[in-house]
Short mmCIF file of C-alpha atoms (C1' of nucleotides) in Angstrom, two decimals:
data_model
loop_
_atom_site.label_atom_id
_atom_site.label_comp_id
_atom_site.label_asym_id
_atom_site.label_seq_id
_atom_site.Cartn_x
_atom_site.Cartn_y
_atom_site.Cartn_z
CA MET A 9 9.84 -41.88 22.19
CA VAL A 10 11.11 -45.00 23.95
CA ALA A 11 11.07 -47.02 20.74
CA ARG A 12 12.73 -44.17 18.85
CA ALA A 13 15.49 -43.86 21.44
CA LEU A 14 16.10 -47.60 21.67
CA ARG A 15 16.37 -47.86 17.90
CA ARG A 16 18.78 -44.94 17.83
CA TRP A 17 20.91 -46.72 20.39
CA GLY A 18 21.09 -49.79 18.19
CA TYR A 19 18.43 -52.04 19.69
CA ARG A 20 16.23 -54.01 17.36
CA VAL A 21 12.73 -53.08 18.46
CA PHE A 22 9.54 -54.92 17.59
CA TYR A 23 6.74 -52.86 19.10
CA VAL A 24 3.32 -54.43 19.48
CA GLN A 25 0.30 -52.49 20.67
CA ASN A 26 -2.62 -54.73 21.45
CA VAL A 27 -6.12 -53.71 20.46
CA THR A 28 -9.00 -54.98 22.55
CA ASN A 29 -11.67 -54.81 19.91
CA LEU A 30 -14.48 -56.44 21.83
CA ASP A 31 -15.68 -55.64 25.33
CA ASP A 32 -18.88 -55.01 27.24
CA LYS A 33 -19.03 -51.32 26.49
CA LEU A 34 -18.41 -51.79 22.80
CA ILE A 35 -21.16 -54.40 22.64
CA ALA A 36 -23.56 -52.13 24.48
CA ARG A 37 -22.81 -49.12 22.30
CA ALA A 38 -23.03 -51.13 19.11
CA ALA A 39 -26.42 -52.49 20.16
CA GLN A 40 -27.55 -48.96 20.80
CA GLU A 41 -26.51 -47.87 17.32
CA GLY A 42 -27.73 -51.09 15.76
CA ILE A 43 -24.39 -52.04 14.21
CA ASP A 44 -21.89 -54.84 14.49
CA PRO A 45 -19.60 -54.41 17.54
CA LEU A 46 -16.54 -55.44 15.55
CA ALA A 47 -17.32 -52.82 12.92
CA LEU A 48 -17.68 -50.22 15.65
CA ALA A 49 -14.32 -51.30 17.06
CA GLU A 50 -12.81 -50.95 13.62
CA ARG A 51 -14.15 -47.42 13.37
CA HIS A 52 -12.67 -46.53 16.77
CA TYR A 53 -9.38 -48.07 15.82
CA LEU A 54 -9.18 -46.07 12.60
CA GLY A 55 -9.85 -42.87 14.51
CA TYR A 56 -7.11 -43.78 16.94
CA ALA A 57 -4.64 -44.76 14.23
CA LEU A 58 -5.28 -41.51 12.39
CA ALA A 59 -4.70 -39.45 15.51
CA MET A 60 -1.48 -41.35 16.21
CA GLU A 61 -0.30 -40.75 12.66
CA ARG A 62 -0.96 -37.05 13.00
CA LEU A 63 0.87 -37.04 16.31
CA GLY A 64 3.87 -38.67 14.70
CA VAL A 65 3.50 -41.91 16.64
CA ARG A 66 4.80 -44.28 13.99
CA SER A 67 6.99 -46.65 15.96
CA VAL A 68 4.44 -49.40 16.41
CA ASN A 69 5.19 -52.41 14.22
CA TYR A 70 1.93 -54.23 14.67
CA TYR A 71 -1.52 -53.58 16.10
CA PRO A 72 -2.96 -57.05 16.69
CA PHE A 73 -6.73 -57.31 17.20
CA ALA A 74 -7.88 -59.57 20.00
CA THR A 75 -10.53 -61.29 17.95
CA ASP A 76 -7.95 -62.33 15.36
CA PHE A 77 -6.25 -64.41 18.05
CA VAL A 78 -9.16 -66.48 19.30
CA PRO A 79 -7.49 -69.82 18.35
CA GLU A 80 -4.38 -68.82 20.30
CA ILE A 81 -6.54 -67.72 23.24
CA VAL A 82 -8.52 -70.95 23.27
CA ASP A 83 -5.28 -72.88 23.05
CA GLN A 84 -3.78 -71.03 25.99
CA ILE A 85 -6.89 -71.50 28.11
CA GLY A 86 -6.79 -75.20 27.24
CA ARG A 87 -3.23 -75.48 28.50
CA LEU A 88 -4.15 -73.69 31.72
CA VAL A 89 -7.17 -75.90 32.32
CA ALA A 90 -5.14 -79.05 31.59
CA ALA A 91 -2.55 -77.90 34.12
CA GLU A 92 -5.37 -77.22 36.60
CA ARG A 93 -4.41 -73.58 36.81
CA ALA A 94 -7.87 -72.66 35.55
CA TYR A 95 -11.31 -74.21 35.77
CA ALA A 96 -14.61 -74.09 33.90
CA ALA A 97 -17.70 -72.80 35.69
CA PRO A 98 -21.22 -74.14 35.11
CA ASP A 99 -22.20 -71.13 32.96
CA GLY A 100 -19.48 -71.85 30.39
CA SER A 101 -17.01 -69.30 31.70
CA VAL A 102 -13.46 -70.23 32.59
CA TYR A 103 -11.65 -68.70 35.57
CA PHE A 104 -7.99 -68.51 36.42
CA SER A 105 -7.17 -69.86 39.85
CA VAL A 106 -5.14 -67.15 41.51
CA ALA A 107 -4.25 -69.27 44.54
CA LYS A 108 -2.17 -71.55 42.29
CA PHE A 109 0.16 -68.68 41.37
CA PRO A 110 2.06 -67.69 44.54
CA ASP A 111 3.72 -64.65 42.97
CA TYR A 112 0.38 -63.00 42.33
CA GLY A 113 0.49 -59.43 43.68
CA ARG A 114 4.24 -59.07 43.39
CA LEU A 115 4.21 -56.42 40.67
CA SER A 116 1.68 -54.20 42.40
CA GLY A 117 2.62 -54.89 46.02
CA GLN A 118 -0.87 -56.13 46.70
CA ARG A 119 -1.58 -58.97 49.10
CA VAL A 120 -4.41 -61.15 47.92
CA GLU A 121 -5.89 -61.36 51.42
CA ALA A 122 -6.08 -57.58 51.65
CA LEU A 123 -8.13 -57.10 48.51
CA ARG A 124 -11.63 -55.87 48.87
CA PRO A 125 -13.88 -58.05 46.76
CA GLY A 126 -16.39 -56.24 44.67
CA ALA A 127 -14.96 -52.79 45.32
CA ARG A 128 -15.91 -51.64 41.87
CA VAL A 129 -17.03 -54.59 39.89
CA GLU A 130 -19.70 -57.01 40.99
CA VAL A 131 -18.37 -60.38 42.14
CA GLU A 132 -19.45 -63.05 39.70
CA LYS A 133 -21.09 -66.28 40.69
CA GLY A 134 -19.33 -69.47 39.66
CA LYS A 135 -15.93 -68.47 40.98
CA ARG A 136 -14.26 -70.70 43.49
CA ALA A 137 -12.42 -67.76 45.05
CA PRO A 138 -13.28 -64.08 44.88
CA GLU A 139 -9.83 -63.17 43.56
CA ASP A 140 -10.12 -65.49 40.54
CA PHE A 141 -10.73 -63.77 37.23
CA ALA A 142 -12.46 -64.71 34.00
CA ILE A 143 -10.39 -65.73 31.01
CA TRP A 144 -13.32 -67.03 28.98
CA LYS A 145 -16.75 -65.50 29.22
CA GLY A 146 -19.71 -67.78 28.53
CA ALA A 147 -21.78 -66.53 25.61
CA THR A 148 -24.73 -64.21 26.06
CA PRO A 149 -27.41 -64.56 23.36
CA GLY A 150 -27.10 -61.90 20.69
CA GLU A 151 -23.45 -61.13 21.39
CA PRO A 152 -20.48 -62.24 19.32
CA SER A 153 -19.15 -65.62 20.39
CA TRP A 154 -16.74 -68.30 19.32
CA PRO A 155 -16.88 -72.06 19.88
CA SER A 156 -14.63 -73.57 22.52
CA PRO A 157 -14.28 -76.82 24.48
CA TRP A 158 -16.17 -75.07 27.32
CA GLY A 159 -18.99 -73.90 25.13
CA PRO A 160 -19.47 -70.77 23.04
CA GLY A 161 -18.14 -67.57 24.47
CA ARG A 162 -15.58 -64.82 24.08
CA PRO A 163 -12.15 -64.09 25.56
CA GLY A 164 -11.67 -62.38 28.90
CA TRP A 165 -9.61 -59.24 28.80
CA HIS A 166 -6.42 -60.35 30.53
CA VAL A 167 -5.84 -63.46 28.47
CA GLU A 168 -6.12 -61.66 25.13
CA ASP A 169 -2.84 -59.88 25.62
CA THR A 170 -0.87 -62.88 26.78
CA ALA A 171 -2.14 -65.06 23.95
CA MET A 172 -1.03 -62.38 21.50
CA THR A 173 2.38 -61.80 23.03
CA LEU A 174 3.12 -65.50 23.45
CA ARG A 175 2.53 -65.85 19.74
CA LEU A 176 4.19 -62.62 18.58
CA LEU A 177 6.99 -62.10 21.09
CA GLY A 178 7.56 -65.52 22.62
CA ASP A 179 7.53 -66.75 26.20
CA GLN A 180 9.56 -63.82 27.48
CA TYR A 181 10.21 -60.32 26.25
CA ASP A 182 12.05 -57.22 27.34
CA LEU A 183 9.73 -54.29 27.80
CA HIS A 184 6.07 -53.80 28.59
CA GLY A 185 4.52 -50.35 28.86
CA GLY A 186 1.18 -49.06 29.98
CA GLY A 187 -0.53 -46.62 32.29
CA LEU A 188 -0.10 -46.85 36.05
CA ASP A 189 -3.78 -47.64 36.27
CA LEU A 190 -3.22 -50.98 34.55
CA ILE A 191 -0.76 -52.47 37.02
CA PHE A 192 -3.50 -54.14 38.96
CA PRO A 193 -5.22 -56.26 38.01
CA HIS A 194 -4.31 -56.34 34.34
CA HIS A 195 -0.55 -56.58 34.29
CA GLU A 196 -0.56 -58.74 37.38
CA ALA A 197 -2.92 -61.07 35.55
CA GLU A 198 -0.78 -61.10 32.43
CA ILE A 199 2.20 -62.24 34.45
CA ALA A 200 0.18 -64.96 36.17
CA LEU A 201 -1.38 -66.22 32.96
CA ALA A 202 1.73 -66.26 30.82
CA GLU A 203 4.08 -67.68 33.42
CA SER A 204 1.53 -70.32 34.41
CA THR A 205 1.17 -71.29 30.76
CA THR A 206 4.83 -71.47 29.79
CA GLY A 207 6.63 -72.09 33.06
CA HIS A 208 9.09 -69.40 32.09
CA ALA A 209 9.67 -66.35 34.26
CA PRO A 210 9.85 -63.46 34.17
CA LEU A 211 7.43 -62.73 31.37
CA VAL A 212 8.70 -59.18 31.12
CA GLY A 213 12.18 -57.83 31.80
CA TYR A 214 11.20 -54.22 32.39
CA TRP A 215 7.85 -52.64 33.12
CA MET A 216 7.37 -49.00 32.28
CA HIS A 217 4.28 -47.46 33.82
CA ALA A 218 3.26 -44.01 32.73
CA GLY A 219 1.67 -41.39 34.96
CA MET A 220 -1.87 -40.29 34.30
CA LEU A 221 -2.85 -37.21 32.42
CA GLU A 222 -5.03 -35.48 34.98
CA LEU A 223 -7.83 -33.31 33.81
CA ALA A 224 -9.05 -31.04 36.58
CA GLY A 225 -7.74 -33.50 39.12
CA GLU A 226 -9.17 -36.56 37.41
CA LYS A 227 -7.31 -38.94 35.13
CA MET A 228 -8.03 -38.58 31.46
CA SER A 229 -9.28 -41.88 30.23
CA LYS A 230 -11.22 -43.53 27.50
CA SER A 231 -13.29 -45.28 30.15
CA ILE A 232 -14.52 -41.98 31.54
CA GLY A 233 -14.93 -40.62 28.05
CA ASN A 234 -13.08 -37.36 28.53
CA ILE A 235 -10.47 -38.24 25.90
CA VAL A 236 -12.29 -36.45 23.10
CA ALA A 237 -9.90 -33.55 23.36
CA LEU A 238 -7.14 -35.24 21.35
CA ASP A 239 -8.21 -34.36 17.82
CA PRO A 240 -9.12 -30.75 18.63
CA ALA A 241 -5.87 -30.46 20.57
CA ILE A 242 -3.82 -31.53 17.56
CA ALA A 243 -5.79 -29.18 15.40
CA SER A 244 -5.40 -26.22 17.70
CA VAL A 245 -1.68 -26.26 18.48
CA GLY A 246 -0.24 -28.79 16.06
CA PRO A 247 1.34 -32.18 16.66
CA GLY A 248 4.76 -30.84 17.61
CA ALA A 249 3.49 -28.66 20.44
CA LEU A 250 1.35 -31.49 21.72
CA ARG A 251 4.27 -33.90 21.71
CA LEU A 252 6.31 -31.31 23.55
CA TYR A 253 3.58 -31.09 26.15
CA TYR A 254 3.60 -34.84 26.73
CA LEU A 255 7.39 -35.08 26.76
CA ASN A 256 7.75 -32.10 29.06
CA ALA A 257 7.39 -34.25 32.15
CA HIS A 258 8.97 -37.52 33.17
CA TYR A 259 6.93 -40.42 31.87
CA ARG A 260 6.17 -41.68 35.35
CA SER A 261 4.88 -38.37 36.73
CA PRO A 262 1.25 -37.47 36.55
CA ILE A 263 0.77 -34.34 34.47
CA ALA A 264 -1.84 -31.74 35.22
CA PHE A 265 -3.85 -30.71 32.21
CA ASP A 266 -5.47 -27.31 32.42
CA PRO A 267 -7.78 -26.92 29.42
CA ALA A 268 -7.35 -23.15 29.47
CA LYS A 269 -3.58 -22.96 29.84
CA SER A 270 -1.72 -26.15 29.03
CA LEU A 271 -2.00 -26.14 25.26
CA PRO A 272 -1.37 -22.43 24.70
CA GLU A 273 1.66 -22.71 26.95
CA ALA A 274 2.96 -25.68 24.99
CA ARG A 275 2.40 -23.80 21.75
CA GLU A 276 4.41 -20.81 22.97
CA ALA A 277 7.24 -22.97 24.26
CA TYR A 278 7.34 -24.97 21.04
CA ALA A 279 7.45 -21.82 18.95
CA ARG A 280 10.40 -20.54 20.95
CA LEU A 281 12.22 -23.82 20.48
CA ALA A 282 11.49 -24.01 16.77
CA GLN A 283 12.38 -20.40 15.95
CA PRO A 284 16.14 -20.79 15.38
CA LEU A 285 15.60 -24.00 13.41
CA GLU A 286 13.17 -22.24 11.12
CA ARG A 287 15.70 -19.53 10.47
CA ILE A 288 18.44 -22.00 9.64
CA GLU A 289 16.22 -24.08 7.40
CA ALA A 290 14.92 -21.06 5.57
CA ILE A 291 18.46 -20.20 4.57
CA VAL A 292 19.41 -23.76 3.64
CA GLU A 293 16.27 -24.22 1.60
CA ARG A 294 16.88 -20.99 -0.22
CA ASP A 295 20.59 -21.46 -0.96
CA GLY A 296 21.19 -25.19 -0.64
CA SER A 297 23.33 -26.91 1.95
CA ASP A 298 26.55 -26.28 0.01
CA ARG A 299 26.23 -22.51 0.02
CA PRO A 300 29.54 -20.70 0.46
CA GLY A 301 30.18 -18.57 3.49
CA ALA A 302 32.12 -18.14 6.69
CA ASP A 303 33.20 -21.06 8.82
CA LEU A 304 31.56 -21.63 12.15
CA PRO A 305 33.27 -20.16 15.22
CA ALA A 306 35.19 -22.87 17.04
CA ASP A 307 33.15 -22.65 20.23
CA LEU A 308 29.89 -23.20 18.35
CA VAL A 309 31.34 -26.18 16.50
CA ARG A 310 32.29 -27.73 19.78
CA GLU A 311 28.96 -27.05 21.46
CA ALA A 312 26.92 -28.34 18.54
CA GLY A 313 29.04 -31.46 18.43
CA GLU A 314 28.73 -32.18 22.12
CA LEU A 315 25.01 -31.64 22.44
CA PRO A 316 23.69 -34.85 20.87
CA GLU A 317 25.93 -36.77 23.25
CA LYS A 318 24.52 -34.86 26.19
CA LEU A 319 21.00 -35.35 24.91
CA ASP A 320 21.52 -39.10 24.65
CA ALA A 321 22.94 -39.10 28.16
CA ALA A 322 19.91 -37.26 29.50
CA LEU A 323 17.56 -39.66 27.82
CA SER A 324 19.45 -42.73 28.93
CA ASP A 325 18.81 -41.65 32.51
CA ASP A 326 15.42 -43.36 32.70
CA PHE A 327 14.20 -41.44 29.65
CA ASN A 328 14.48 -38.04 31.24
CA THR A 329 12.84 -36.15 28.40
CA ARG A 330 12.51 -32.95 30.41
CA GLU A 331 16.24 -32.76 30.92
CA ALA A 332 16.78 -33.22 27.18
CA ILE A 333 14.25 -30.51 26.43
CA ALA A 334 15.98 -28.12 28.81
CA LEU A 335 19.21 -28.72 26.86
CA LEU A 336 17.39 -27.98 23.63
CA PHE A 337 16.10 -24.70 25.02
CA GLY A 338 19.64 -23.84 25.97
CA TRP A 339 20.70 -24.46 22.38
CA ALA A 340 17.84 -22.36 21.03
CA ARG A 341 18.97 -19.52 23.24
CA ARG A 342 22.56 -19.95 22.12
CA LEU A 343 21.50 -19.76 18.49
CA ALA A 344 19.40 -16.71 19.18
CA GLU A 345 22.55 -14.94 20.34
CA VAL A 346 24.17 -15.53 16.96
CA SER A 347 21.04 -15.16 14.86
CA GLY A 348 22.43 -11.98 13.33
CA SER A 349 25.39 -13.78 11.78
CA LEU A 350 23.54 -16.81 10.40
CA GLU A 351 23.20 -15.20 6.97
CA GLY A 352 26.97 -15.13 6.54
CA LEU A 353 27.62 -18.77 7.39
CA ALA A 354 28.46 -21.57 4.98
CA GLY A 355 25.96 -24.35 4.44
CA ALA A 356 28.10 -26.93 6.20
CA GLY A 357 28.21 -24.78 9.29
CA LEU A 358 24.45 -24.30 9.27
CA LEU A 359 23.95 -28.05 9.14
CA GLU A 360 26.23 -28.43 12.15
CA LEU A 361 24.14 -25.91 14.04
CA ARG A 362 21.09 -27.96 13.17
CA ALA A 363 22.47 -31.19 14.63
CA PRO A 364 20.76 -30.93 18.04
CA TYR A 365 17.47 -30.31 16.26
CA ASP A 366 18.07 -33.36 14.10
CA TRP A 367 18.44 -35.33 17.29
CA ALA A 368 15.13 -34.00 18.57
CA ARG A 369 13.49 -34.84 15.27
CA GLU A 370 14.74 -38.41 15.36
CA VAL A 371 14.22 -39.22 19.03
CA LEU A 372 11.47 -36.93 20.30
CA GLY A 373 9.59 -36.63 17.04
CA LEU A 374 9.59 -32.83 17.22
CA PHE A 375 10.08 -30.46 14.29
CA GLU A 376 8.82 -32.91 11.72
CA ARG A 377 8.70 -31.37 8.31
CA GLY A 378 5.24 -30.23 7.42
CA ARG A 379 3.04 -33.17 6.81
CA ASN A 380 0.28 -30.66 6.29
CA PRO A 381 2.08 -28.06 4.18
CA PRO A 382 0.31 -24.83 3.42
CA GLU A 383 -1.87 -25.20 0.40
CA GLU A 384 -0.14 -24.29 -2.77
CA GLY A 385 -2.78 -21.69 -3.31
CA TRP A 386 -1.64 -19.85 -0.23
CA ALA A 387 1.96 -19.97 -1.33
CA ARG A 388 0.94 -18.11 -4.45
CA ILE A 389 -1.52 -15.69 -2.90
CA VAL A 390 0.10 -14.65 0.34
CA PRO A 391 3.31 -13.17 -1.11
CA VAL A 392 1.18 -11.04 -3.41
CA ALA A 393 -0.82 -9.76 -0.46
CA ILE A 394 2.38 -9.09 1.46
CA ALA A 395 3.77 -7.07 -1.41
CA ALA A 396 0.58 -5.06 -1.60
CA ARG A 397 0.73 -4.39 2.10
CA ALA A 398 4.37 -3.31 1.84
CA ARG A 399 3.42 -0.79 -0.85
CA ALA A 400 0.56 0.49 1.31
CA ARG A 401 2.89 0.93 4.27
CA ALA A 402 5.47 2.65 2.09
CA ARG A 403 2.97 5.27 1.07
CA GLY A 404 1.67 5.60 4.65
CA ASP A 405 -1.72 4.01 4.04
CA PHE A 406 -1.73 2.05 7.28
CA ALA A 407 -5.47 1.52 7.21
CA GLU A 408 -5.08 -0.50 4.04
CA ALA A 409 -2.02 -2.28 5.43
CA ASP A 410 -3.94 -3.33 8.53
CA ARG A 411 -6.92 -4.38 6.45
CA ILE A 412 -4.74 -6.79 4.49
CA ARG A 413 -3.20 -8.20 7.66
CA THR A 414 -6.63 -8.66 9.23
CA GLU A 415 -7.96 -10.37 6.17
CA LEU A 416 -5.08 -12.82 6.11
CA ALA A 417 -5.43 -13.42 9.84
CA ALA A 418 -9.03 -14.41 9.28
CA ALA A 419 -7.75 -17.14 6.96
CA GLY A 420 -5.29 -18.28 9.60
CA ILE A 421 -2.22 -16.65 8.08
CA GLU A 422 0.06 -14.85 10.50
CA LEU A 423 2.35 -12.08 9.36
CA GLU A 424 5.50 -11.04 11.15
CA ASP A 425 7.41 -7.96 10.08
CA GLU A 426 11.16 -8.23 10.29
CA GLY A 427 13.94 -5.90 9.33
CA THR A 428 14.47 -7.62 6.01
CA GLY A 429 10.85 -8.13 5.10
CA THR A 430 7.69 -9.88 6.19
CA ARG A 431 7.50 -13.56 7.07
CA TRP A 432 4.27 -15.44 6.94
CA ARG A 433 3.17 -18.63 8.55
CA ALA A 434 0.17 -20.83 8.06
CA PRO A 435 -1.18 -22.63 11.12
CA GLU A 436 -0.49 -26.33 11.65
CA THR A 437 2.44 -26.56 9.32
CA ARG A 438 4.37 -28.41 11.97
"C1'" G B 2 -9.19 -50.13 55.05
"C1'" C B 3 -5.14 -52.00 51.82
"C1'" C B 4 -1.63 -51.27 47.49
"C1'" G B 5 0.66 -47.78 44.12
"C1'" A B 6 2.08 -42.88 42.05
"C1'" G B 7 2.64 -37.89 43.36
"C1'" G B 8 2.94 -32.92 46.64
"C1'" U B 9 9.01 -28.03 44.31
"C1'" G B 10 8.17 -20.37 42.60
"C1'" G B 11 1.94 -17.02 39.94
"C1'" C B 12 1.53 -21.77 36.61
"C1'" A B 13 3.88 -26.26 34.24
"C1'" G B 14 7.92 -29.14 35.61
"C1'" A B 15 13.51 -31.16 36.33
"C1'" A B 16 17.58 -32.09 39.57
"C1'" U B 17 20.92 -32.73 43.77
"C1'" G B 18 23.51 -35.12 51.01
"C1'" G B 19 26.72 -28.97 50.36
"C1'" U B 20 28.56 -22.17 47.46
"C1'" U B 21 23.03 -18.20 43.56
"C1'" A B 22 17.32 -25.30 43.27
"C1'" A B 23 17.31 -26.31 35.95
"C1'" U B 24 14.13 -25.23 31.91
"C1'" G B 25 9.62 -23.29 29.93
"C1'" C B 26 4.97 -20.35 30.35
"C1'" G B 27 3.35 -15.90 32.49
"C1'" A B 28 4.60 -11.06 34.43
"C1'" C B 29 7.67 -6.65 34.35
"C1'" G B 30 11.49 -3.41 32.01
"C1'" G B 31 14.39 -2.32 27.62
"C1'" A B 32 15.81 -2.67 22.16
"C1'" C B 33 13.30 -2.91 17.45
"C1'" U B 34 8.32 -1.14 15.20
"C1'" G B 35 3.80 3.89 12.28
"C1'" C B 36 1.08 0.46 15.65
"C1'" A B 37 0.61 -4.50 17.04
"C1'" G B 38 2.87 -9.03 16.98
"C1'" A B 39 7.08 -11.77 16.53
"C1'" U B 40 12.16 -11.49 17.74
"C1'" C B 41 16.44 -10.13 20.86
"C1'" C B 42 18.42 -8.48 25.84
"C1'" G B 43 17.51 -8.07 31.04
"C1'" U B 44 14.63 -8.71 35.71
"C1'" U B 45 11.27 -11.99 38.31
"C1'" U B 46 15.41 -11.41 46.08
"C1'" C B 47 10.64 -14.12 49.70
"C1'" C B 48 9.44 -21.71 46.02
"C1'" U B 49 10.96 -28.15 47.91
"C1'" G B 50 3.01 -30.24 51.94
"C1'" G B 51 3.15 -30.29 58.02
"C1'" G B 52 5.92 -32.28 62.23
"C1'" G B 53 9.91 -35.09 64.18
"C1'" G B 54 14.78 -37.65 63.45
"C1'" U B 55 19.91 -38.86 61.27
"C1'" U B 56 23.90 -35.34 59.68
"C1'" C B 57 28.75 -30.31 60.29
"C1'" G B 58 24.91 -29.63 56.46
"C1'" A B 59 18.35 -32.41 54.25
"C1'" U B 60 14.49 -30.43 49.10
"C1'" U B 61 17.31 -35.22 48.75
"C1'" C B 62 18.00 -40.43 53.75
"C1'" C B 63 14.54 -42.43 58.00
"C1'" C B 64 9.73 -42.10 60.89
"C1'" U B 65 4.95 -40.01 61.18
"C1'" C B 66 0.80 -37.16 59.73
"C1'" C B 67 -2.00 -34.39 55.97
"C1'" C B 68 -3.52 -33.66 50.86
"C1'" U B 69 -4.21 -35.11 45.40
"C1'" C B 70 -4.62 -38.92 41.71
"C1'" G B 71 -4.89 -44.18 40.34
"C1'" G B 72 -6.09 -49.40 41.65
"C1'" C B 73 -8.59 -53.19 44.80
"C1'" U B 74 -9.86 -59.02 40.19
"C1'" C B 75 -15.63 -60.02 33.86
"C1'" C B 76 -14.86 -51.19 32.81
"C1'" A B 77 -11.13 -51.76 29.52
#
RNA sequence: GCCGAGGUGGCAGAAUGGUUAAUGCGACGGACUGCAGAUCCGUUUCCUGGGGGUUCGAUUCCCUCCCUCGGCUCCA
């Protein structure tokens, strides 16, 4: 959403999302399954990329893999060691010397003296100070490793990202995102590593830290392993409803996920929002956008014209997506009031009424045209069934009419009777 | 213990130093319907964690306490 908005506002955006494709857990799991850790990482990445595609997250320009940047990482570590900002330990690991970077802790508000060593992770031997962190991990037999001046090993987590961004984005860049849980130590470490390497500060102009998705009071996280709900969630309510759910709160706020209620609620809200758009598009698709008809009432012209401006204003207030969504609901309600007269309007007017929805499509990624359209088979079969049901109803055979509706429902097809006829909808079309 | 993010109606979740604190879900009532659903209209007065303070006025600013979540340096 941020990348979409910035691009709309004329910024040139190059969006990099780093992929850590080798870590302790991956190595352990791969050993368990008897496969190559990098292949396992590739499999995870593909699953992630597929889910993002289905969610309509297509703004990322490049997903660099950490292990493709080992030369850059080794080079950066070399510069840090040469500048005595880092040191090699006897076991072949290299540590960054936190004491040599006075700004350490500035981003997170932490004071180095106040940290509690070993709170969660065992303190390693070979460090000169407990707050130092590994940027090169000496090789363990049987695990992937690369040669380096300090012996074979693999990159530490923090340095991967800075080596990639120094190469891809330069010494300084504008925006860095991430979850609130990454501020310390990871983002703190990125700042220390990059600024110590290049001498240029600040590394990042703006940090955007997103609130956690809390599942039953606990953050949802790949580390805990309770993230499995993403694919089923997309499948159950569709990508649009899921995006609406995420965008329904300010990015910095934690959002409470209730497995029983959150997704159905998002689905209902999304359906309400999409309803007027579906009506408009049904007419335009049927008659074309140049269909003749009545002009739009002046007040509607004005409102439709002003809304995108208001939506941009809402979003430019620290990306207040909820405010924008509230405006969209207001527009949906406004259109509902005039739904009876839509049929008489000219195509040009209908397109004007659609403008706020076009904004939402571009910036929020909602209302994307069916990437998973109903199978052609359905499009042939369902109208036939509907006609049969209409005949059954006309002759008063409601048992047969209900049987047809039930049968279609079992296949996931929903029927809705309206004054003019019966509409049908396949699940997951949007 | 320290650092950070939060605490708003039944639920989710915005906003603001000032007349009725958005929006959505849910609930309730009505219209429509053979029924159901969807849709449309309306209602939902008692909601800003506790306690102090500043102010004519605080949900908003200050202090303090409580609660939830995250982090505390090789989990990423």
